[in-house]
Amino acid sequence: MGFVLTSGDYVDYIERTAELIRENGDYISGLDAATGDGDHWANMNVGFESLVSAGGELRKMPIDAAFRKIGMLMMSKIGGSSGILYGGGYMAASKKCAGKAELDAPALCGALEAMLNDMMERGGAKPGMKTMIDALYPAVEAFKKGLDAGNGEKEILGAVKSAAEEGAEATRTMEAVKGRASYQTNKGVGHLDPGAVTMSWQIAGLCDLLAEKLG
Ligand code: ADP
Ligand code: MG
């Protein structure tokens, strides 16, 4: 049997990720100070705190409604590019899993792909432009590849997590094409993209939680 992701699991993941974000303010603010305007941590932290506050309500919803609510909260609570991108991304994920109370591995992969596509359309970024897409895109590719190959779900989750982390790390040497880092004279080269790092933490956290569920 494979994993089944419920809204309760998703709130568990949100709570853990919120804690990780809360504890890393100096690190993420520092990354955005080097490449942008320094507010990425504050933006994500406010957003995740609002999700934690809504946790009780989210737990009781089917996953499609939970994703819609998360999208609305992120859109309204997070300032900057991230709020619009995550807000729209979660709305697209919600539409993709319309009518589903919970998600198995292929359905989760589809939801993540819908989120990725919405973010790329909305923000106009493609892989290699030094944005959060550089963590999400390879993670979705690894997920699809693992499912197509019929790999075990533990293996797939490990590959998805690694792809996201390696993708974020790869932004260090990239020249920014989208986002505020593209306004810097050196295009942010030598610095990690903050949005890619927080995206990789979210993907890694979800993969870890699901791998624990599989036992
Ligand atoms: P802002 O850039 O408006 O201050 P944040 O600081 O919250 O917003 O988020 C910055 C992050 O958003 C960047 O590190 C990058 O990963 C991501 N980002 C910015 N613009 C785009 C875009 N057009 N497409 C995808 N991601 C983007
Ligand atoms: Mg910023």
GROMACS .gro file of C-alpha atoms in nm, residues 93-213:
model
  121
   93ALA     CA    1  -0.354   2.262  -0.702
   94SER     CA    2  -0.701   2.278  -0.547
   95LYS     CA    3  -0.865   2.280  -0.890
   96LYS     CA    4  -0.651   1.988  -1.003
   97CYS     CA    5  -0.770   1.773  -0.711
   98ALA     CA    6  -1.133   1.886  -0.721
   99GLY     CA    7  -1.361   1.634  -0.549
  100LYS     CA    8  -1.075   1.456  -0.370
  101ALA     CA    9  -1.076   1.421   0.009
  102GLU     CA   10  -0.716   1.294   0.017
  103LEU     CA   11  -0.429   1.231  -0.225
  104ASP     CA   12  -0.233   0.924  -0.324
  105ALA     CA   13   0.112   0.958  -0.486
  106PRO     CA   14  -0.002   1.017  -0.847
  107ALA     CA   15  -0.264   1.271  -0.732
  108LEU     CA   16  -0.007   1.458  -0.522
  109CYS     CA   17   0.229   1.464  -0.818
  110GLY     CA   18  -0.051   1.608  -1.033
  111ALA     CA   19  -0.129   1.875  -0.772
  112LEU     CA   20   0.236   1.978  -0.750
  113GLU     CA   21   0.262   1.993  -1.128
  114ALA     CA   22  -0.050   2.214  -1.145
  115MET     CA   23   0.106   2.442  -0.883
  116LEU     CA   24   0.433   2.458  -1.077
  117ASN     CA   25   0.261   2.538  -1.407
  118ASP     CA   26   0.051   2.812  -1.249
  119MET     CA   27   0.356   2.969  -1.086
  120MET     CA   28   0.551   2.963  -1.413
  121GLU     CA   29   0.263   3.117  -1.608
  122ARG     CA   30   0.187   3.380  -1.346
  123GLY     CA   31   0.548   3.485  -1.281
  124GLY     CA   32   0.691   3.417  -1.626
  125ALA     CA   33   0.992   3.231  -1.480
  126LYS     CA   34   1.140   2.916  -1.627
  127PRO     CA   35   1.397   2.684  -1.469
  128GLY     CA   36   1.744   2.843  -1.454
  129MET     CA   37   1.623   3.198  -1.381
  130LYS     CA   38   1.721   3.183  -1.009
  131THR     CA   39   1.378   3.165  -0.849
  132MET     CA   40   1.169   2.928  -0.637
  133ILE     CA   41   1.090   2.745  -0.963
  134ASP     CA   42   1.445   2.604  -0.954
  135ALA     CA   43   1.350   2.393  -0.651
  136LEU     CA   44   0.993   2.299  -0.753
  137TYR     CA   45   1.056   2.212  -1.119
  138PRO     CA   46   1.318   1.939  -1.063
  139ALA     CA   47   1.112   1.799  -0.775
  140VAL     CA   48   0.807   1.757  -1.000
  141GLU     CA   49   1.026   1.605  -1.275
  142ALA     CA   50   1.173   1.354  -1.026
  143PHE     CA   51   0.822   1.268  -0.901
  144LYS     CA   52   0.692   1.201  -1.253
  145LYS     CA   53   1.001   1.001  -1.346
  146GLY     CA   54   0.977   0.787  -1.033
  147LEU     CA   55   0.608   0.712  -1.089
  148ASP     CA   56   0.665   0.631  -1.458
  149ALA     CA   57   0.945   0.392  -1.367
  150GLY     CA   58   0.723   0.220  -1.111
  151ASN     CA   59   0.969   0.290  -0.830
  152GLY     CA   60   0.878   0.237  -0.465
  153GLU     CA   61   0.722   0.539  -0.296
  154LYS     CA   62   1.000   0.571  -0.035
  155GLU     CA   63   1.252   0.588  -0.315
  156ILE     CA   64   1.041   0.840  -0.505
  157LEU     CA   65   1.004   1.065  -0.199
  158GLY     CA   66   1.380   1.055  -0.142
  159ALA     CA   67   1.444   1.148  -0.505
  160VAL     CA   68   1.190   1.435  -0.494
  161LYS     CA   69   1.347   1.576  -0.177
  162SER     CA   70   1.702   1.553  -0.318
  163ALA     CA   71   1.596   1.712  -0.646
  164ALA     CA   72   1.444   2.011  -0.462
  165GLU     CA   73   1.749   2.054  -0.239
  166GLU     CA   74   1.995   2.023  -0.527
  167GLY     CA   75   1.782   2.262  -0.732
  168ALA     CA   76   1.794   2.525  -0.458
  169GLU     CA   77   2.170   2.478  -0.419
  170ALA     CA   78   2.216   2.523  -0.795
  171THR     CA   79   2.074   2.878  -0.775
  172ARG     CA   80   2.403   2.988  -0.612
  173THR     CA   81   2.581   3.012  -0.946
  174MET     CA   82   2.279   3.127  -1.151
  175GLU     CA   83   2.229   3.477  -1.288
  176ALA     CA   84   1.884   3.606  -1.195
  177VAL     CA   85   1.648   3.672  -1.484
  178LYS     CA   86   1.326   3.716  -1.279
  179GLY     CA   87   1.266   3.871  -0.938
  180ARG     CA   88   1.452   4.146  -0.755
  181ALA     CA   89   1.791   3.974  -0.783
  182SER     CA   90   1.780   4.051  -1.156
  183TYR     CA   91   1.812   4.423  -1.068
  184GLN     CA   92   2.147   4.368  -0.890
  185THR     CA   93   2.458   4.447  -1.092
  186ASN     CA   94   2.598   4.094  -1.044
  187LYS     CA   95   2.248   3.933  -1.085
  188GLY     CA   96   2.288   3.767  -0.746
  189VAL     CA   97   2.567   3.533  -0.860
  190GLY     CA   98   2.736   3.370  -0.559
  191HIS     CA   99   2.420   3.382  -0.344
  192LEU     CA  100   2.144   3.126  -0.301
  193ASP     CA  101   1.798   3.242  -0.406
  194PRO     CA  102   1.589   3.275  -0.085
  195GLY     CA  103   1.265   3.168  -0.252
  196ALA     CA  104   1.429   2.851  -0.387
  197VAL     CA  105   1.563   2.768  -0.040
  198THR     CA  106   1.224   2.807   0.134
  199MET     CA  107   1.057   2.611  -0.147
  200SER     CA  108   1.308   2.327  -0.100
  201TRP     CA  109   1.238   2.322   0.276
  202GLN     CA  110   0.865   2.288   0.208
  203ILE     CA  111   0.912   2.004  -0.042
  204ALA     CA  112   1.165   1.826   0.182
  205GLY     CA  113   0.935   1.859   0.483
  206LEU     CA  114   0.640   1.710   0.297
  207CYS     CA  115   0.852   1.422   0.162
  208ASP     CA  116   0.988   1.347   0.511
  209LEU     CA  117   0.641   1.340   0.662
  210LEU     CA  118   0.509   1.108   0.392
  211ALA     CA  119   0.813   0.879   0.421
  212GLU     CA  120   0.747   0.855   0.797
  213LYS     CA  121   0.385   0.762   0.725
   0.00000   0.00000   0.00000
